[in-house]
């Protein structure tokens, strides 16, 4: 059975880690949207090109794609078989961002596209994600993915258990 998995969540929630784990568990390709959207100097791809690249990615029979990008989320949701929404509180997300920064230093991670830059705007975005973005993400899921199995994890432990359950159930 083909797996097309969308992973959404606040910065620092563990999207990249979970995406990598599921991709390895299923033996399917993973795409980190930050690596698609930003070039080496952290310049964004024009919106039309970004959408076109995602249309190509989701045309493949199997994939894991992580990243928010609400403006293009419908592209991924329409083809998804599974959605994982990492709905963690702000403090664990901020802690995840700090840990990533300590582990990998500043600058951009060429593999994932994540730019380890912590600004006050980014901290505010993370702190307010559940108030501002969560309702929008939930509405997009309801509108564009009523056919999809949706999982919500509200902690890192829950995300870990969920990954084990998804891999076990879907590979049996």
PDB file of C-alpha atoms in Angstrom:
ATOM      1  CA  UNK A   1       0.000   0.000   0.000  1.00  0.00           C
ATOM      2  CA  UNK A   2       1.459   3.356  -1.028  1.00  0.00           C
ATOM      3  CA  UNK A   3       2.234   5.752   1.804  1.00  0.00           C
ATOM      4  CA  UNK A   4       1.942   9.504   1.340  1.00  0.00           C
ATOM      5  CA  UNK A   5       2.523  11.136   4.705  1.00  0.00           C
ATOM      6  CA  UNK A   6       2.213  14.833   5.539  1.00  0.00           C
ATOM      7  CA  UNK A   7       3.803  16.072   8.759  1.00  0.00           C
ATOM      8  CA  UNK A   8       2.748  19.476  10.056  1.00  0.00           C
ATOM      9  CA  UNK A   9       3.579  21.316  13.258  1.00  0.00           C
ATOM     10  CA  UNK A  10       5.153  24.320  14.854  1.00  0.00           C
ATOM     11  CA  UNK A  11       8.858  25.025  14.458  1.00  0.00           C
ATOM     12  CA  UNK A  12      10.766  22.902  16.978  1.00  0.00           C
ATOM     13  CA  UNK A  13       7.957  20.347  17.338  1.00  0.00           C
ATOM     14  CA  UNK A  14      10.004  17.530  15.805  1.00  0.00           C
ATOM     15  CA  UNK A  15       8.691  17.426  12.225  1.00  0.00           C
ATOM     16  CA  UNK A  16      12.071  16.668  10.661  1.00  0.00           C
ATOM     17  CA  UNK A  17      12.929  13.947  13.163  1.00  0.00           C
ATOM     18  CA  UNK A  18       9.553  12.257  12.724  1.00  0.00           C
ATOM     19  CA  UNK A  19       9.694  12.578   8.927  1.00  0.00           C
ATOM     20  CA  UNK A  20      13.111  10.935   8.817  1.00  0.00           C
ATOM     21  CA  UNK A  21      11.962   8.147  11.130  1.00  0.00           C
ATOM     22  CA  UNK A  22       8.843   7.358   9.087  1.00  0.00           C
ATOM     23  CA  UNK A  23      10.741   7.519   5.797  1.00  0.00           C
ATOM     24  CA  UNK A  24      13.302   5.016   7.078  1.00  0.00           C
ATOM     25  CA  UNK A  25      10.577   2.837   8.598  1.00  0.00           C
ATOM     26  CA  UNK A  26       8.740   2.614   5.282  1.00  0.00           C
ATOM     27  CA  UNK A  27      11.784   2.844   3.012  1.00  0.00           C
ATOM     28  CA  UNK A  28      10.303   5.795   1.119  1.00  0.00           C
ATOM     29  CA  UNK A  29      11.675   9.220   0.150  1.00  0.00           C
ATOM     30  CA  UNK A  30      11.468  12.176   2.495  1.00  0.00           C
ATOM     31  CA  UNK A  31      11.281  15.847   1.559  1.00  0.00           C
ATOM     32  CA  UNK A  32      11.879  18.657   4.036  1.00  0.00           C
ATOM     33  CA  UNK A  33      10.069  21.672   2.589  1.00  0.00           C
ATOM     34  CA  UNK A  34      12.511  24.155   4.114  1.00  0.00           C
ATOM     35  CA  UNK A  35      15.194  22.649   1.850  1.00  0.00           C
ATOM     36  CA  UNK A  36      12.920  23.172  -1.168  1.00  0.00           C
ATOM     37  CA  UNK A  37      11.716  26.651  -0.250  1.00  0.00           C
ATOM     38  CA  UNK A  38      15.033  28.260   0.704  1.00  0.00           C
ATOM     39  CA  UNK A  39      18.295  28.442  -1.192  1.00  0.00           C
ATOM     40  CA  UNK A  40      21.768  28.445   0.406  1.00  0.00           C
ATOM     41  CA  UNK A  41      21.430  32.117   1.314  1.00  0.00           C
ATOM     42  CA  UNK A  42      17.980  31.716   2.836  1.00  0.00           C
ATOM     43  CA  UNK A  43      16.190  33.315  -0.119  1.00  0.00           C
ATOM     44  CA  UNK A  44      12.691  31.923  -0.671  1.00  0.00           C
ATOM     45  CA  UNK A  45      11.550  30.292  -3.880  1.00  0.00           C
ATOM     46  CA  UNK A  46       8.827  32.270  -5.669  1.00  0.00           C
ATOM     47  CA  UNK A  47       5.390  31.014  -4.573  1.00  0.00           C
ATOM     48  CA  UNK A  48       4.393  29.682  -8.002  1.00  0.00           C
ATOM     49  CA  UNK A  49       7.611  27.668  -8.298  1.00  0.00           C
ATOM     50  CA  UNK A  50       7.256  26.350  -4.755  1.00  0.00           C
ATOM     51  CA  UNK A  51       3.718  25.158  -5.513  1.00  0.00           C
ATOM     52  CA  UNK A  52       4.835  23.577  -8.809  1.00  0.00           C
ATOM     53  CA  UNK A  53       7.639  21.649  -7.088  1.00  0.00           C
ATOM     54  CA  UNK A  54       5.150  20.307  -4.544  1.00  0.00           C
ATOM     55  CA  UNK A  55       2.752  19.240  -7.304  1.00  0.00           C
ATOM     56  CA  UNK A  56       5.615  17.173  -8.749  1.00  0.00           C
ATOM     57  CA  UNK A  57       6.540  15.737  -5.353  1.00  0.00           C
ATOM     58  CA  UNK A  58       3.015  14.605  -4.505  1.00  0.00           C
ATOM     59  CA  UNK A  59       2.562  12.971  -7.917  1.00  0.00           C
ATOM     60  CA  UNK A  60       4.980  10.251  -6.770  1.00  0.00           C
ATOM     61  CA  UNK A  61       3.346   7.114  -5.355  1.00  0.00           C
ATOM     62  CA  UNK A  62       5.102   7.248  -1.961  1.00  0.00           C
ATOM     63  CA  UNK A  63       6.601  10.010   0.124  1.00  0.00           C
ATOM     64  CA  UNK A  64       6.943  11.748   3.465  1.00  0.00           C
ATOM     65  CA  UNK A  65       6.858  15.547   3.373  1.00  0.00           C
ATOM     66  CA  UNK A  66       7.353  17.745   6.411  1.00  0.00           C
ATOM     67  CA  UNK A  67       6.757  21.458   6.726  1.00  0.00           C
ATOM     68  CA  UNK A  68       3.965  23.895   7.382  1.00  0.00           C
ATOM     69  CA  UNK A  69       3.600  26.361   4.515  1.00  0.00           C
ATOM     70  CA  UNK A  70      -0.155  26.734   4.918  1.00  0.00           C
ATOM     71  CA  UNK A  71      -0.500  28.423   1.527  1.00  0.00           C
ATOM     72  CA  UNK A  72       0.499  25.179  -0.233  1.00  0.00           C
ATOM     73  CA  UNK A  73      -0.740  22.698   2.359  1.00  0.00           C
ATOM     74  CA  UNK A  74      -3.820  21.809   0.245  1.00  0.00           C
ATOM     75  CA  UNK A  75      -1.503  20.429  -2.468  1.00  0.00           C
ATOM     76  CA  UNK A  76      -0.078  17.908  -0.004  1.00  0.00           C
ATOM     77  CA  UNK A  77      -3.334  17.161   1.772  1.00  0.00           C
ATOM     78  CA  UNK A  78      -5.229  16.221  -1.391  1.00  0.00           C
ATOM     79  CA  UNK A  79      -2.784  13.366  -2.136  1.00  0.00           C
ATOM     80  CA  UNK A  80      -1.973  12.314   1.437  1.00  0.00           C
ATOM     81  CA  UNK A  81      -2.896   8.972   2.938  1.00  0.00           C
ATOM     82  CA  UNK A  82      -1.813  10.005   6.439  1.00  0.00           C
ATOM     83  CA  UNK A  83      -1.447  13.356   8.212  1.00  0.00           C
ATOM     84  CA  UNK A  84       0.494  13.783  11.428  1.00  0.00           C
ATOM     85  CA  UNK A  85      -0.074  17.076  13.219  1.00  0.00           C
ATOM     86  CA  UNK A  86       2.503  17.725  15.936  1.00  0.00           C
ATOM     87  CA  UNK A  87       0.472  19.993  18.196  1.00  0.00           C
ATOM     88  CA  UNK A  88       2.981  20.572  20.988  1.00  0.00           C
ATOM     89  CA  UNK A  89       2.818  23.447  23.479  1.00  0.00           C
ATOM     90  CA  UNK A  90       5.171  26.391  22.916  1.00  0.00           C
ATOM     91  CA  UNK A  91       7.763  25.577  25.601  1.00  0.00           C
ATOM     92  CA  UNK A  92       8.719  22.133  24.226  1.00  0.00           C
ATOM     93  CA  UNK A  93       8.916  23.669  20.734  1.00  0.00           C
ATOM     94  CA  UNK A  94      11.185  26.470  21.941  1.00  0.00           C
ATOM     95  CA  UNK A  95      13.284  23.875  23.781  1.00  0.00           C
ATOM     96  CA  UNK A  96      13.513  21.845  20.562  1.00  0.00           C
ATOM     97  CA  UNK A  97      14.707  24.921  18.675  1.00  0.00           C
ATOM     98  CA  UNK A  98      17.323  25.666  21.339  1.00  0.00           C
ATOM     99  CA  UNK A  99      18.559  22.055  21.291  1.00  0.00           C
ATOM    100  CA  UNK A 100      18.815  22.083  17.502  1.00  0.00           C
ATOM    101  CA  UNK A 101      20.817  25.308  17.685  1.00  0.00           C
ATOM    102  CA  UNK A 102      23.206  23.870  20.282  1.00  0.00           C
ATOM    103  CA  UNK A 103      23.654  20.634  18.317  1.00  0.00           C
ATOM    104  CA  UNK A 104      24.057  22.087  14.850  1.00  0.00           C
ATOM    105  CA  UNK A 105      25.141  25.668  15.451  1.00  0.00           C
ATOM    106  CA  UNK A 106      23.879  28.600  13.462  1.00  0.00           C
ATOM    107  CA  UNK A 107      23.318  28.878   9.758  1.00  0.00           C
ATOM    108  CA  UNK A 108      21.392  26.652   7.431  1.00  0.00           C
ATOM    109  CA  UNK A 109      21.356  22.851   7.518  1.00  0.00           C
ATOM    110  CA  UNK A 110      21.888  21.853   3.891  1.00  0.00           C
ATOM    111  CA  UNK A 111      20.127  18.503   4.319  1.00  0.00           C
ATOM    112  CA  UNK A 112      16.910  19.744   5.896  1.00  0.00           C
ATOM    113  CA  UNK A 113      16.952  23.399   4.875  1.00  0.00           C
ATOM    114  CA  UNK A 114      16.312  24.445   8.463  1.00  0.00           C
ATOM    115  CA  UNK A 115      17.903  27.786   9.189  1.00  0.00           C
ATOM    116  CA  UNK A 116      19.092  27.832  12.795  1.00  0.00           C
ATOM    117  CA  UNK A 117      18.397  31.480  13.350  1.00  0.00           C
ATOM    118  CA  UNK A 118      16.491  32.499  16.436  1.00  0.00           C
ATOM    119  CA  UNK A 119      14.809  35.894  16.242  1.00  0.00           C
ATOM    120  CA  UNK A 120      12.181  37.541  18.404  1.00  0.00           C
ATOM    121  CA  UNK A 121       9.692  37.274  15.525  1.00  0.00           C
ATOM    122  CA  UNK A 122      10.312  33.535  15.311  1.00  0.00           C
ATOM    123  CA  UNK A 123       9.945  33.129  19.087  1.00  0.00           C
ATOM    124  CA  UNK A 124       6.633  35.047  18.949  1.00  0.00           C
ATOM    125  CA  UNK A 125       5.474  32.856  16.047  1.00  0.00           C
ATOM    126  CA  UNK A 126       6.259  29.690  18.010  1.00  0.00           C
ATOM    127  CA  UNK A 127       4.706  31.057  21.199  1.00  0.00           C
ATOM    128  CA  UNK A 128       1.491  32.012  19.381  1.00  0.00           C
ATOM    129  CA  UNK A 129       1.327  29.057  16.944  1.00  0.00           C
ATOM    130  CA  UNK A 130      -1.502  27.298  18.768  1.00  0.00           C
ATOM    131  CA  UNK A 131      -3.578  30.470  18.772  1.00  0.00           C
ATOM    132  CA  UNK A 132      -2.843  31.721  15.274  1.00  0.00           C
ATOM    133  CA  UNK A 133      -1.829  28.777  13.056  1.00  0.00           C
ATOM    134  CA  UNK A 134      -3.450  25.738  14.662  1.00  0.00           C
ATOM    135  CA  UNK A 135      -7.024  26.805  13.762  1.00  0.00           C
ATOM    136  CA  UNK A 136      -5.942  27.474  10.176  1.00  0.00           C
ATOM    137  CA  UNK A 137      -4.150  24.112   9.892  1.00  0.00           C
ATOM    138  CA  UNK A 138      -7.141  22.244  11.319  1.00  0.00           C
ATOM    139  CA  UNK A 139      -9.491  24.022   8.896  1.00  0.00           C
ATOM    140  CA  UNK A 140      -7.252  23.155   5.929  1.00  0.00           C
ATOM    141  CA  UNK A 141      -7.138  19.510   7.003  1.00  0.00           C
ATOM    142  CA  UNK A 142     -10.924  19.399   7.355  1.00  0.00           C
ATOM    143  CA  UNK A 143     -11.437  21.036   3.960  1.00  0.00           C
ATOM    144  CA  UNK A 144      -8.798  19.269   1.857  1.00  0.00           C
ATOM    145  CA  UNK A 145      -8.268  15.916   3.560  1.00  0.00           C
ATOM    146  CA  UNK A 146     -11.566  14.448   4.777  1.00  0.00           C
ATOM    147  CA  UNK A 147     -10.402  11.123   3.248  1.00  0.00           C
ATOM    148  CA  UNK A 148      -7.166  11.057   5.244  1.00  0.00           C
ATOM    149  CA  UNK A 149      -6.220   9.324   8.461  1.00  0.00           C
ATOM    150  CA  UNK A 150      -5.222  12.197  10.787  1.00  0.00           C
ATOM    151  CA  UNK A 151      -3.084  11.727  13.892  1.00  0.00           C
ATOM    152  CA  UNK A 152      -2.446  14.467  16.447  1.00  0.00           C
ATOM    153  CA  UNK A 153       0.425  14.249  18.926  1.00  0.00           C
ATOM    154  CA  UNK A 154       0.599  16.748  21.764  1.00  0.00           C
ATOM    155  CA  UNK A 155       3.968  15.689  23.207  1.00  0.00           C
ATOM    156  CA  UNK A 156       7.268  14.225  22.006  1.00  0.00           C
ATOM    157  CA  UNK A 157       6.465  10.946  23.779  1.00  0.00           C
ATOM    158  CA  UNK A 158       3.118  10.768  22.026  1.00  0.00           C
ATOM    159  CA  UNK A 159       4.837  11.439  18.682  1.00  0.00           C
ATOM    160  CA  UNK A 160       7.322   8.648  19.383  1.00  0.00           C
ATOM    161  CA  UNK A 161       4.532   6.185  20.256  1.00  0.00           C
ATOM    162  CA  UNK A 162       2.588   7.290  17.203  1.00  0.00           C
ATOM    163  CA  UNK A 163       5.557   6.700  14.886  1.00  0.00           C
ATOM    164  CA  UNK A 164       5.997   3.165  16.233  1.00  0.00           C
ATOM    165  CA  UNK A 165       2.279   2.469  15.859  1.00  0.00           C
ATOM    166  CA  UNK A 166       2.073   3.849  12.306  1.00  0.00           C
ATOM    167  CA  UNK A 167       5.111   1.923  11.110  1.00  0.00           C
ATOM    168  CA  UNK A 168       4.005  -1.322  12.762  1.00  0.00           C
ATOM    169  CA  UNK A 169       0.409  -1.107  11.541  1.00  0.00           C
ATOM    170  CA  UNK A 170       1.156  -0.041   8.006  1.00  0.00           C
ATOM    171  CA  UNK A 171       4.038  -2.472   7.409  1.00  0.00           C
ATOM    172  CA  UNK A 172       2.182  -5.553   8.708  1.00  0.00           C
TER     173      UNK A 172
END
